[in-house]
Amino acid sequence: MNIFKEIKRLINYGINKGLIYKEDEIYVRNKILEILKLDEYEDAEVEKEDLENPQKILDNILDYAYEKGVLEHNTVTYRDLLDTKIMDCFISRPSEIIRRFYEDYKKSPKLATENYYNMSRASNYIRTERTNKNLRWKTKTNFGELDITINLSKPEKDPKAITAAKSLKSSSYPKCLLCKENEGYAGRINHPARHNHRVIPVELGNEEWFLQFSPYVYYNEHAIIFKGSHDPMKITKTTFERLLEFIEKFPHYFIGSNADLPIVGGSILSHDHFQGGNYRFPMEKAPILKKISIKGFEDVEVGIVKWPLSVIRIRSEKRNRLAELGEKILDAWRGYSDESVEILSHTNGEPHNTITPIARYKNNKFELDLVLRNNRTSDEHPMGIFHPHSDVHNIKKENIGLIEVMGLAVLPARLKNELELLKGCLIGNQNIDEYEELEKHREWYNYLKNKYKDANLDFDKILKLEVGKVFERILTDAGVFKQNSEGLKAFERFANSVQ
């Protein structure tokens, strides 16, 4: 392999993607030579290419680096640390990225986020070579089409990195994966490299917040909006005000917050943040099941949404009215109990009720969806009464966070292989007894075997459909008021208590 040819290919890629200009070529080349500990360069002829991402070129360079001892271990963690450093040679300093973003913003907020997203992909901060591996499909259910994703983009645990991390001196810099100090951070074997990471400052409520994209993008322009200071998540009226202010600034986006309690919250409760993006989730398309009126807010549209989780949708041309009503509903919900449907607001002084809020701007009105959550556990459901129950843990047992709440299932990578094996068992080519990893699916398998007796059916299609139906049940488990007559009456009792 000619390393100089690969460096030239990578530089051409950077020019083609608009990451650098022709005038930057020598400077960028020398930065890469320094990283690879090369003292010379021979120009090479390369063919014209139009690559979506640089990973194939980077993989060749990383193989060379390992062969020459520049790369210590040839594992995913160490390769990521080095190729991120290489790609940083192509990225402008933060001040230039910010200047460009807000120049685009003056023309159109949509143009600004689009160009920033394209840069984040081209720079390999968003590793499209990995995210493209995710399996995606839609399933028709009683609540419209649900989105299903099997997440294959997160790399497997690296045994060498795990071993090396044990001897590492503990570090609290950056404090977490969301902190602004991650921008340009070299990374460690126990903290991802962020050399090629750039964030955009956004003022919300006279406070410093930042916009970035998730490196694992589950949908178009999957954004994370995080607070400049490392403060814990807390759902309050201020949360609603921030969400609605962001939507006023970026009306083509939705934005939402995970709940602020364990079990029903997100994976990072220690740092206040939201998620947003340019995507229309299934919940947004869900219709109003019943309109309701709240005293003092007759000017605001209020309704119960036809959705497996319990959602109150409020709409108004005035965002301050939504923040005020949102606070009223939140305060009422925080202290609300209804033992007939197993809702207790507190046990032994511990609070259980909170809200997952989502904001949008639609048809010239601000819209706020307030999803009622409760994190109480019981002997029967030790992981959560309103959490995926044990009969669906074969598909998913992790928390139902903001993304799932809106109708997009993010399912574990193990399912790719397990569904393939189950297909073989249903067709009759394989025996479920021979696969230990399928034991958790046995009850589901027996149900499917009894339902679909013809071995010539399209089981790829059937399994996708049935996984979607299980996801519908998972969302139903998470709903505090079920979508049946008793549950809807209980939901209305709560809505009528907000006065």
Short mmCIF file of C-alpha atoms in Angstrom, two decimals:
data_model
loop_
_atom_site.label_atom_id
_atom_site.label_comp_id
_atom_site.label_asym_id
_atom_site.label_seq_id
_atom_site.Cartn_x
_atom_site.Cartn_y
_atom_site.Cartn_z
CA MET A 1 0.00 0.00 0.00
CA ASN A 2 1.24 3.48 -0.94
CA ILE A 3 0.62 5.65 2.17
CA PHE A 4 1.23 8.85 0.19
CA LYS A 5 -1.52 7.87 -2.24
CA GLU A 6 -3.95 7.37 0.67
CA ILE A 7 -3.04 10.76 2.16
CA LYS A 8 -3.64 12.37 -1.25
CA ARG A 9 -6.99 10.57 -1.54
CA LEU A 10 -8.02 11.83 1.90
CA ILE A 11 -7.03 15.42 1.03
CA ASN A 12 -9.00 15.21 -2.22
CA TYR A 13 -11.99 13.92 -0.21
CA GLY A 14 -11.71 16.93 2.13
CA ILE A 15 -11.61 19.36 -0.81
CA ASN A 16 -14.56 17.66 -2.53
CA LYS A 17 -16.66 17.85 0.67
CA GLY A 18 -15.83 21.51 1.24
CA LEU A 19 -13.98 20.81 4.49
CA ILE A 20 -10.84 22.51 3.14
CA TYR A 21 -9.82 24.51 0.07
CA LYS A 22 -7.14 23.76 -2.51
CA GLU A 23 -4.94 26.38 -0.83
CA ASP A 24 -5.00 24.31 2.40
CA GLU A 25 -3.59 21.17 0.79
CA ILE A 26 0.09 21.47 1.81
CA TYR A 27 -0.75 22.59 5.36
CA VAL A 28 -3.20 19.69 5.91
CA ARG A 29 -0.79 17.20 4.34
CA ASN A 30 1.97 18.25 6.73
CA LYS A 31 -0.35 17.91 9.74
CA ILE A 32 -1.18 14.33 8.67
CA LEU A 33 2.50 13.50 8.07
CA GLU A 34 3.27 14.70 11.60
CA ILE A 35 0.56 12.46 13.10
CA LEU A 36 1.88 9.45 11.15
CA LYS A 37 5.50 10.28 12.08
CA LEU A 38 6.52 10.66 8.44
CA ASP A 39 9.43 12.92 7.47
CA GLU A 40 8.95 12.90 3.71
CA TYR A 41 6.26 12.90 1.06
CA GLU A 42 6.10 11.71 -2.53
CA ASP A 43 3.28 13.00 -4.68
CA ALA A 44 1.00 10.29 -6.06
CA GLU A 45 -1.53 10.10 -8.87
CA VAL A 46 -5.06 9.32 -7.67
CA GLU A 47 -8.30 8.77 -9.54
CA LYS A 48 -11.27 11.07 -9.05
CA GLU A 49 -13.68 9.72 -6.41
CA ASP A 50 -17.05 10.69 -4.96
CA LEU A 51 -17.14 9.04 -1.53
CA GLU A 52 -19.95 9.48 1.01
CA ASN A 53 -17.50 9.16 3.91
CA PRO A 54 -13.73 8.80 4.34
CA GLN A 55 -13.73 5.54 6.31
CA LYS A 56 -12.24 3.27 3.63
CA ILE A 57 -9.31 5.66 3.14
CA LEU A 58 -8.89 6.05 6.90
CA ASP A 59 -8.92 2.27 7.37
CA ASN A 60 -6.01 1.94 4.91
CA ILE A 61 -4.09 4.68 6.75
CA LEU A 62 -4.82 3.06 10.14
CA ASP A 63 -3.60 -0.34 8.87
CA TYR A 64 -0.37 1.35 7.80
CA ALA A 65 -0.09 3.11 11.20
CA TYR A 66 -0.45 -0.19 13.05
CA GLU A 67 2.12 -1.89 10.80
CA LYS A 68 4.63 0.92 11.52
CA GLY A 69 3.95 1.00 15.27
CA VAL A 70 2.25 4.41 15.26
CA LEU A 71 -1.03 2.77 16.32
CA GLU A 72 -0.49 0.91 19.60
CA HIS A 73 -3.33 -1.62 19.28
CA ASN A 74 -5.32 -2.52 16.17
CA THR A 75 -8.71 -2.37 17.95
CA VAL A 76 -11.74 -0.16 17.40
CA THR A 77 -11.07 2.13 20.38
CA TYR A 78 -7.47 2.86 19.43
CA ARG A 79 -8.34 3.21 15.74
CA ASP A 80 -11.09 5.71 16.60
CA LEU A 81 -8.69 7.78 18.70
CA LEU A 82 -6.23 8.05 15.81
CA ASP A 83 -8.57 8.55 12.85
CA THR A 84 -10.43 11.30 14.74
CA LYS A 85 -7.10 13.08 15.24
CA ILE A 86 -6.41 12.79 11.52
CA MET A 87 -9.84 14.16 10.56
CA ASP A 88 -9.33 17.16 12.85
CA CYS A 89 -6.74 18.36 10.31
CA PHE A 90 -9.69 19.14 8.02
CA ILE A 91 -11.90 21.04 10.48
CA SER A 92 -11.84 24.79 11.04
CA ARG A 93 -11.50 26.28 14.50
CA PRO A 94 -14.74 26.74 16.48
CA SER A 95 -14.95 30.51 15.87
CA GLU A 96 -14.94 29.96 12.09
CA ILE A 97 -17.59 27.20 12.27
CA ILE A 98 -19.80 29.43 14.45
CA ARG A 99 -19.34 32.43 12.14
CA ARG A 100 -20.32 30.32 9.12
CA PHE A 101 -23.34 28.85 10.94
CA TYR A 102 -24.77 32.24 11.84
CA GLU A 103 -24.07 33.64 8.37
CA ASP A 104 -26.20 30.77 7.02
CA TYR A 105 -28.75 31.38 9.79
CA LYS A 106 -29.34 34.95 8.54
CA LYS A 107 -30.43 33.41 5.23
CA SER A 108 -32.40 30.56 6.81
CA PRO A 109 -32.27 28.51 10.05
CA LYS A 110 -32.87 25.41 7.90
CA LEU A 111 -29.81 26.19 5.75
CA ALA A 112 -27.69 26.70 8.88
CA THR A 113 -28.52 23.33 10.48
CA GLU A 114 -28.34 21.54 7.12
CA ASN A 115 -24.82 22.80 6.34
CA TYR A 116 -23.64 22.14 9.89
CA TYR A 117 -25.07 18.60 9.68
CA ASN A 118 -23.35 17.97 6.34
CA MET A 119 -20.04 19.13 7.84
CA SER A 120 -20.51 16.84 10.87
CA ARG A 121 -21.04 13.90 8.51
CA ALA A 122 -18.23 14.79 6.11
CA SER A 123 -15.77 15.21 9.01
CA ASN A 124 -16.60 11.68 10.21
CA TYR A 125 -17.79 13.03 13.57
CA ILE A 126 -21.02 11.31 12.55
CA ARG A 127 -19.66 8.00 11.33
CA THR A 128 -22.08 7.30 8.49
CA GLU A 129 -20.19 4.12 7.62
CA ARG A 130 -21.51 2.79 10.96
CA THR A 131 -24.90 4.49 11.17
CA ASN A 132 -25.77 3.19 7.68
CA LYS A 133 -25.59 -0.34 9.12
CA ASN A 134 -28.62 0.29 11.36
CA LEU A 135 -31.68 -1.69 10.28
CA ARG A 136 -34.79 0.46 9.85
CA TRP A 137 -38.42 -0.21 9.00
CA LYS A 138 -41.96 0.95 9.76
CA THR A 139 -44.83 -1.11 11.16
CA LYS A 140 -48.55 -0.33 10.97
CA THR A 141 -50.24 -0.45 14.38
CA ASN A 142 -53.42 0.75 16.10
CA PHE A 143 -51.59 4.06 16.64
CA GLY A 144 -50.38 4.59 13.09
CA GLU A 145 -46.99 3.61 11.68
CA LEU A 146 -44.23 3.14 14.27
CA ASP A 147 -40.52 3.48 13.41
CA ILE A 148 -38.24 0.56 14.26
CA THR A 149 -34.43 0.67 14.37
CA ILE A 150 -31.97 -2.04 15.33
CA ASN A 151 -28.93 -0.09 16.47
CA LEU A 152 -25.78 -1.52 14.90
CA SER A 153 -23.74 1.69 14.89
CA LYS A 154 -22.29 1.64 18.40
CA PRO A 155 -19.04 -0.37 18.36
CA GLU A 156 -18.71 -3.48 20.52
CA LYS A 157 -16.81 -3.23 23.80
CA ASP A 158 -13.07 -3.33 23.16
CA PRO A 159 -11.40 -5.93 25.48
CA LYS A 160 -7.93 -4.29 25.22
CA ALA A 161 -9.37 -0.87 26.03
CA ILE A 162 -11.34 -2.29 28.98
CA THR A 163 -8.16 -3.88 30.38
CA ALA A 164 -6.09 -0.73 29.85
CA ALA A 165 -8.76 1.48 31.40
CA LYS A 166 -8.40 -0.36 34.74
CA SER A 167 -4.91 1.05 35.19
CA LEU A 168 -5.84 4.57 34.05
CA LYS A 169 -5.78 7.38 36.58
CA SER A 170 -9.38 8.53 37.02
CA SER A 171 -10.25 11.82 35.34
CA SER A 172 -13.20 14.16 35.75
CA TYR A 173 -12.36 16.18 32.64
CA PRO A 174 -14.64 16.54 30.80
CA LYS A 175 -17.21 15.93 33.56
CA CYS A 176 -19.50 13.99 31.20
CA LEU A 177 -20.03 13.17 27.52
CA LEU A 178 -22.20 16.26 27.05
CA CYS A 179 -19.98 18.96 28.56
CA LYS A 180 -18.74 21.72 26.24
CA GLU A 181 -15.18 20.73 27.16
CA ASN A 182 -15.56 17.74 24.81
CA GLU A 183 -15.07 20.07 21.84
CA GLY A 184 -11.70 19.13 20.30
CA TYR A 185 -10.87 16.75 23.17
CA ALA A 186 -8.33 14.07 22.21
CA GLY A 187 -10.18 11.35 24.10
CA ARG A 188 -8.94 8.43 26.16
CA ILE A 189 -9.46 4.72 25.99
CA ASN A 190 -12.44 5.21 28.33
CA HIS A 191 -13.72 8.47 26.80
CA PRO A 192 -14.46 8.94 23.08
CA ALA A 193 -12.21 11.12 20.94
CA ARG A 194 -13.79 14.43 19.99
CA HIS A 195 -10.97 16.05 17.97
CA ASN A 196 -13.37 16.69 15.08
CA HIS A 197 -16.29 17.84 17.27
CA ARG A 198 -17.60 21.41 16.99
CA VAL A 199 -20.56 22.94 18.86
CA ILE A 200 -22.75 25.97 18.15
CA PRO A 201 -23.69 28.40 20.96
CA VAL A 202 -27.43 29.09 21.27
CA GLU A 203 -28.85 31.44 23.87
CA LEU A 204 -31.95 30.14 25.68
CA GLY A 205 -33.52 32.12 28.53
CA ASN A 206 -30.47 34.39 28.71
CA GLU A 207 -28.31 31.33 29.39
CA GLU A 208 -25.50 29.71 27.43
CA TRP A 209 -26.62 26.51 25.66
CA PHE A 210 -25.01 24.65 22.76
CA LEU A 211 -26.21 22.78 19.69
CA GLN A 212 -24.46 19.66 18.40
CA PHE A 213 -25.43 16.48 16.59
CA SER A 214 -25.56 13.02 18.09
CA PRO A 215 -22.74 10.89 16.65
CA TYR A 216 -25.24 7.98 16.50
CA VAL A 217 -27.99 9.82 14.52
CA TYR A 218 -31.21 7.80 14.79
CA TYR A 219 -33.08 10.23 12.49
CA ASN A 220 -32.41 13.21 10.22
CA GLU A 221 -30.33 15.94 11.89
CA HIS A 222 -30.52 14.19 15.28
CA ALA A 223 -29.46 17.13 17.46
CA ILE A 224 -28.50 17.48 21.12
CA ILE A 225 -28.98 20.85 22.77
CA PHE A 226 -27.07 20.99 26.07
CA LYS A 227 -26.59 23.51 28.83
CA GLY A 228 -23.23 25.27 29.05
CA SER A 229 -22.91 24.47 32.76
CA HIS A 230 -22.95 20.91 34.14
CA ASP A 231 -26.32 21.13 35.91
CA PRO A 232 -28.67 18.17 36.48
CA MET A 233 -31.88 17.71 34.51
CA LYS A 234 -35.00 19.22 36.04
CA ILE A 235 -38.41 19.61 34.38
CA THR A 236 -39.92 23.00 35.28
CA LYS A 237 -41.72 25.90 33.62
CA THR A 238 -38.26 27.11 32.60
CA THR A 239 -37.82 23.86 30.63
CA PHE A 240 -40.96 24.60 28.63
CA GLU A 241 -39.82 28.19 28.05
CA ARG A 242 -36.44 27.00 26.74
CA LEU A 243 -38.00 24.42 24.42
CA LEU A 244 -40.45 26.93 22.98
CA GLU A 245 -37.78 29.61 22.57
CA PHE A 246 -35.60 27.13 20.67
CA ILE A 247 -38.52 26.30 18.35
CA GLU A 248 -39.03 30.00 17.71
CA LYS A 249 -35.39 30.18 16.60
CA PHE A 250 -35.45 26.88 14.66
CA PRO A 251 -39.08 26.39 13.55
CA HIS A 252 -38.20 23.51 11.21
CA TYR A 253 -37.06 21.41 14.18
CA PHE A 254 -38.85 19.60 16.98
CA ILE A 255 -37.22 19.62 20.42
CA GLY A 256 -37.94 17.54 23.50
CA SER A 257 -36.54 16.65 26.89
CA ASN A 258 -36.20 13.34 28.62
CA ALA A 259 -37.94 13.13 31.97
CA ASP A 260 -35.93 14.04 35.07
CA LEU A 261 -36.42 10.85 37.11
CA PRO A 262 -34.68 7.44 36.88
CA ILE A 263 -36.40 4.63 34.92
CA VAL A 264 -38.49 7.08 32.87
CA GLY A 265 -35.57 9.45 32.18
CA GLY A 266 -32.67 9.34 29.76
CA SER A 267 -29.22 7.80 30.19
CA ILE A 268 -27.62 11.09 31.30
CA LEU A 269 -29.56 12.80 34.11
CA SER A 270 -26.51 14.66 35.45
CA HIS A 271 -26.37 17.24 32.61
CA ASP A 272 -29.42 19.21 31.46
CA HIS A 273 -30.00 18.65 27.76
CA PHE A 274 -32.63 18.25 25.07
CA GLN A 275 -32.86 16.34 21.80
CA GLY A 276 -34.23 17.73 18.56
CA GLY A 277 -33.99 17.45 14.82
CA ASN A 278 -35.60 17.80 11.43
CA TYR A 279 -37.81 14.73 11.58
CA ARG A 280 -41.52 13.99 11.89
CA PHE A 281 -42.10 11.30 14.49
CA PRO A 282 -45.17 9.03 14.62
CA MET A 283 -46.49 10.76 17.77
CA GLU A 284 -46.62 14.10 15.96
CA LYS A 285 -49.00 12.56 13.41
CA ALA A 286 -51.30 11.12 16.12
CA PRO A 287 -54.75 12.78 16.22
CA ILE A 288 -56.58 14.34 19.16
CA LEU A 289 -58.85 11.77 20.78
CA LYS A 290 -60.77 14.19 22.99
CA LYS A 291 -60.69 17.96 23.32
CA ILE A 292 -60.70 19.36 26.85
CA SER A 293 -60.97 22.82 28.35
CA ILE A 294 -58.92 24.17 31.24
CA LYS A 295 -60.23 27.12 33.23
CA GLY A 296 -58.28 30.30 32.58
CA PHE A 297 -56.78 28.86 29.39
CA GLU A 298 -59.79 28.86 27.12
CA ASP A 299 -57.63 30.55 24.47
CA VAL A 300 -55.34 27.48 24.32
CA GLU A 301 -56.23 24.33 22.35
CA VAL A 302 -56.01 21.33 24.70
CA GLY A 303 -56.58 17.67 23.89
CA ILE A 304 -55.84 14.08 24.83
CA VAL A 305 -53.80 12.44 22.04
CA LYS A 306 -54.58 9.01 20.61
CA TRP A 307 -51.26 7.44 21.61
CA PRO A 308 -50.23 4.44 23.77
CA LEU A 309 -48.52 6.76 26.27
CA SER A 310 -50.57 9.40 28.05
CA VAL A 311 -50.17 12.68 26.16
CA ILE A 312 -51.81 16.07 26.59
CA ARG A 313 -51.28 18.31 23.55
CA ILE A 314 -51.56 22.08 23.95
CA ARG A 315 -51.41 24.64 21.09
CA SER A 316 -51.32 28.42 20.92
CA GLU A 317 -49.91 31.30 18.89
CA LYS A 318 -48.37 32.60 22.14
CA ARG A 319 -45.54 30.52 23.54
CA ASN A 320 -45.77 32.13 26.97
CA ARG A 321 -49.32 30.76 27.33
CA LEU A 322 -48.07 27.24 26.65
CA ALA A 323 -45.31 27.61 29.25
CA GLU A 324 -47.85 28.85 31.81
CA LEU A 325 -50.32 26.04 31.11
CA GLY A 326 -47.50 23.51 30.96
CA GLU A 327 -46.46 24.53 34.46
CA LYS A 328 -50.05 24.20 35.69
CA ILE A 329 -50.34 20.67 34.25
CA LEU A 330 -46.89 19.69 35.58
CA ASP A 331 -47.70 20.94 39.10
CA ALA A 332 -51.03 19.09 39.08
CA TRP A 333 -49.37 15.89 37.84
CA ARG A 334 -46.50 16.02 40.35
CA GLY A 335 -48.97 15.62 43.21
CA TYR A 336 -51.61 13.45 41.49
CA SER A 337 -52.54 9.94 42.64
CA ASP A 338 -55.20 7.51 41.41
CA GLU A 339 -54.87 4.10 43.03
CA SER A 340 -57.53 2.63 40.69
CA VAL A 341 -54.90 2.76 37.92
CA GLU A 342 -51.86 2.23 40.18
CA ILE A 343 -50.70 5.86 40.08
CA LEU A 344 -49.12 7.09 43.31
CA SER A 345 -47.34 10.43 43.21
CA HIS A 346 -45.10 9.64 46.22
CA THR A 347 -44.08 6.63 48.32
CA ASN A 348 -42.00 7.12 51.47
CA GLY A 349 -41.38 10.71 50.43
CA GLU A 350 -39.96 9.73 47.03
CA PRO A 351 -41.57 11.52 44.03
CA HIS A 352 -42.72 9.39 41.10
CA ASN A 353 -44.57 11.68 38.68
CA THR A 354 -42.90 13.79 36.00
CA ILE A 355 -43.34 14.79 32.37
CA THR A 356 -41.54 14.20 29.05
CA PRO A 357 -42.20 17.39 27.03
CA ILE A 358 -41.88 17.84 23.24
CA ALA A 359 -42.25 21.18 21.41
CA ARG A 360 -42.94 22.00 17.74
CA TYR A 361 -44.09 24.87 15.56
CA LYS A 362 -46.92 23.82 13.24
CA ASN A 363 -49.43 25.73 11.16
CA ASN A 364 -48.41 29.06 12.69
CA LYS A 365 -48.87 27.81 16.25
CA PHE A 366 -46.57 26.60 18.99
CA GLU A 367 -47.35 23.05 20.07
CA LEU A 368 -46.33 21.33 23.30
CA ASP A 369 -46.90 17.61 23.94
CA LEU A 370 -46.79 16.74 27.66
CA VAL A 371 -46.28 13.01 28.21
CA LEU A 372 -47.25 11.95 31.74
CA ARG A 373 -44.69 9.60 33.32
CA ASN A 374 -44.48 7.63 36.60
CA ASN A 375 -41.41 5.66 37.74
CA ARG A 376 -42.91 3.62 40.59
CA THR A 377 -41.86 -0.02 40.94
CA SER A 378 -43.61 -3.03 42.52
CA ASP A 379 -42.85 -6.64 43.41
CA GLU A 380 -44.57 -7.72 40.19
CA HIS A 381 -42.72 -5.12 38.11
CA PRO A 382 -39.39 -4.42 39.86
CA MET A 383 -38.03 -2.49 36.86
CA GLY A 384 -41.08 -0.22 36.76
CA ILE A 385 -44.87 -0.48 36.68
CA PHE A 386 -44.91 1.85 33.65
CA HIS A 387 -41.81 0.34 32.04
CA PRO A 388 -41.52 -2.53 29.52
CA HIS A 389 -42.86 -5.59 31.37
CA SER A 390 -40.98 -8.88 31.55
CA ASP A 391 -43.02 -10.47 28.71
CA VAL A 392 -41.41 -8.06 26.20
CA HIS A 393 -37.85 -8.07 27.58
CA ASN A 394 -36.83 -10.46 24.80
CA ILE A 395 -37.15 -7.45 22.48
CA LYS A 396 -36.36 -4.50 24.77
CA LYS A 397 -35.98 -3.99 28.51
CA GLU A 398 -34.15 -0.64 28.51
CA ASN A 399 -35.79 2.64 29.59
CA ILE A 400 -38.40 4.26 27.36
CA GLY A 401 -36.74 7.59 26.73
CA LEU A 402 -37.73 10.57 24.61
CA ILE A 403 -37.06 8.92 21.23
CA GLU A 404 -39.13 5.82 22.04
CA VAL A 405 -41.89 7.97 23.58
CA MET A 406 -42.31 9.66 20.18
CA GLY A 407 -42.62 6.30 18.39
CA LEU A 408 -39.13 5.27 17.31
CA ALA A 409 -37.87 2.00 18.80
CA VAL A 410 -34.10 1.85 19.31
CA LEU A 411 -33.55 -1.89 19.71
CA PRO A 412 -30.36 -3.74 20.74
CA ALA A 413 -27.89 -5.05 18.13
CA ARG A 414 -28.30 -8.64 19.37
CA LEU A 415 -31.72 -8.77 17.66
CA LYS A 416 -30.19 -8.80 14.17
CA ASN A 417 -28.71 -12.26 14.68
CA GLU A 418 -31.51 -13.53 16.94
CA LEU A 419 -34.24 -12.65 14.43
CA GLU A 420 -32.26 -14.39 11.67
CA LEU A 421 -32.04 -17.53 13.82
CA LEU A 422 -35.74 -17.33 14.71
CA LYS A 423 -36.57 -17.12 11.02
CA GLY A 424 -34.61 -20.34 10.46
CA CYS A 425 -36.51 -22.02 13.30
CA LEU A 426 -39.90 -20.89 11.96
CA ILE A 427 -39.06 -22.14 8.47
CA GLY A 428 -37.86 -25.44 9.95
CA ASN A 429 -34.18 -25.17 9.00
CA GLN A 430 -33.02 -24.78 12.61
CA ASN A 431 -34.00 -26.00 16.07
CA ILE A 432 -34.61 -23.42 18.81
CA ASP A 433 -33.32 -25.88 21.46
CA GLU A 434 -29.83 -25.63 19.96
CA TYR A 435 -29.50 -21.88 20.57
CA GLU A 436 -29.10 -20.66 24.12
CA GLU A 437 -29.53 -17.01 23.04
CA LEU A 438 -33.05 -17.85 21.77
CA GLU A 439 -34.31 -19.14 25.12
CA LYS A 440 -35.62 -15.68 26.05
CA HIS A 441 -37.70 -15.74 22.83
CA ARG A 442 -39.26 -19.19 23.42
CA GLU A 443 -42.71 -17.99 24.48
CA TRP A 444 -42.81 -15.51 21.57
CA TYR A 445 -41.53 -18.19 19.19
CA ASN A 446 -44.31 -20.59 20.25
CA TYR A 447 -46.88 -17.84 19.65
CA LEU A 448 -45.43 -17.14 16.17
CA LYS A 449 -45.19 -20.84 15.31
CA ASN A 450 -48.84 -21.32 16.19
CA LYS A 451 -49.94 -18.18 14.31
CA TYR A 452 -47.91 -18.75 11.12
CA LYS A 453 -48.03 -22.46 10.31
CA ASP A 454 -47.05 -22.24 6.63
CA ALA A 455 -43.23 -22.54 6.40
CA ASN A 456 -43.28 -20.90 2.95
CA LEU A 457 -44.42 -17.51 4.26
CA ASP A 458 -42.18 -14.42 4.07
CA PHE A 459 -40.81 -14.58 7.62
CA ASP A 460 -38.53 -11.56 7.16
CA LYS A 461 -41.64 -9.45 6.65
CA ILE A 462 -43.57 -11.27 9.39
CA LEU A 463 -40.85 -10.81 12.02
CA LYS A 464 -40.59 -7.10 11.25
CA LEU A 465 -44.36 -6.79 11.64
CA GLU A 466 -44.38 -8.74 14.91
CA VAL A 467 -41.43 -6.78 16.37
CA GLY A 468 -43.41 -3.62 15.62
CA LYS A 469 -46.41 -5.04 17.46
CA VAL A 470 -44.23 -5.84 20.47
CA PHE A 471 -43.00 -2.24 20.42
CA GLU A 472 -46.62 -1.10 20.51
CA ARG A 473 -47.08 -3.23 23.64
CA ILE A 474 -43.89 -1.74 25.13
CA LEU A 475 -45.26 1.77 24.64
CA THR A 476 -48.60 0.68 26.11
CA ASP A 477 -46.77 -0.63 29.19
CA ALA A 478 -45.23 2.84 29.60
CA GLY A 479 -48.61 4.62 29.42
CA VAL A 480 -49.94 5.65 32.84
CA PHE A 481 -53.54 5.83 31.56
CA LYS A 482 -54.28 2.94 29.19
CA GLN A 483 -56.17 3.55 25.95
CA ASN A 484 -59.28 1.66 27.06
CA SER A 485 -62.55 2.92 28.54
CA GLU A 486 -61.36 2.69 32.16
CA GLY A 487 -58.00 4.27 31.38
CA LEU A 488 -59.49 7.13 29.35
CA LYS A 489 -62.00 7.90 32.13
CA ALA A 490 -59.08 8.06 34.57
CA PHE A 491 -57.16 10.29 32.15
CA GLU A 492 -60.16 12.65 31.93
CA ARG A 493 -60.39 12.74 35.75
CA PHE A 494 -56.81 13.99 35.86
CA ALA A 495 -57.38 16.51 33.06
CA ASN A 496 -60.45 17.86 34.85
CA SER A 497 -58.42 18.23 38.05
CA VAL A 498 -56.13 20.77 36.33
CA GLN A 499 -58.08 23.89 37.29
#
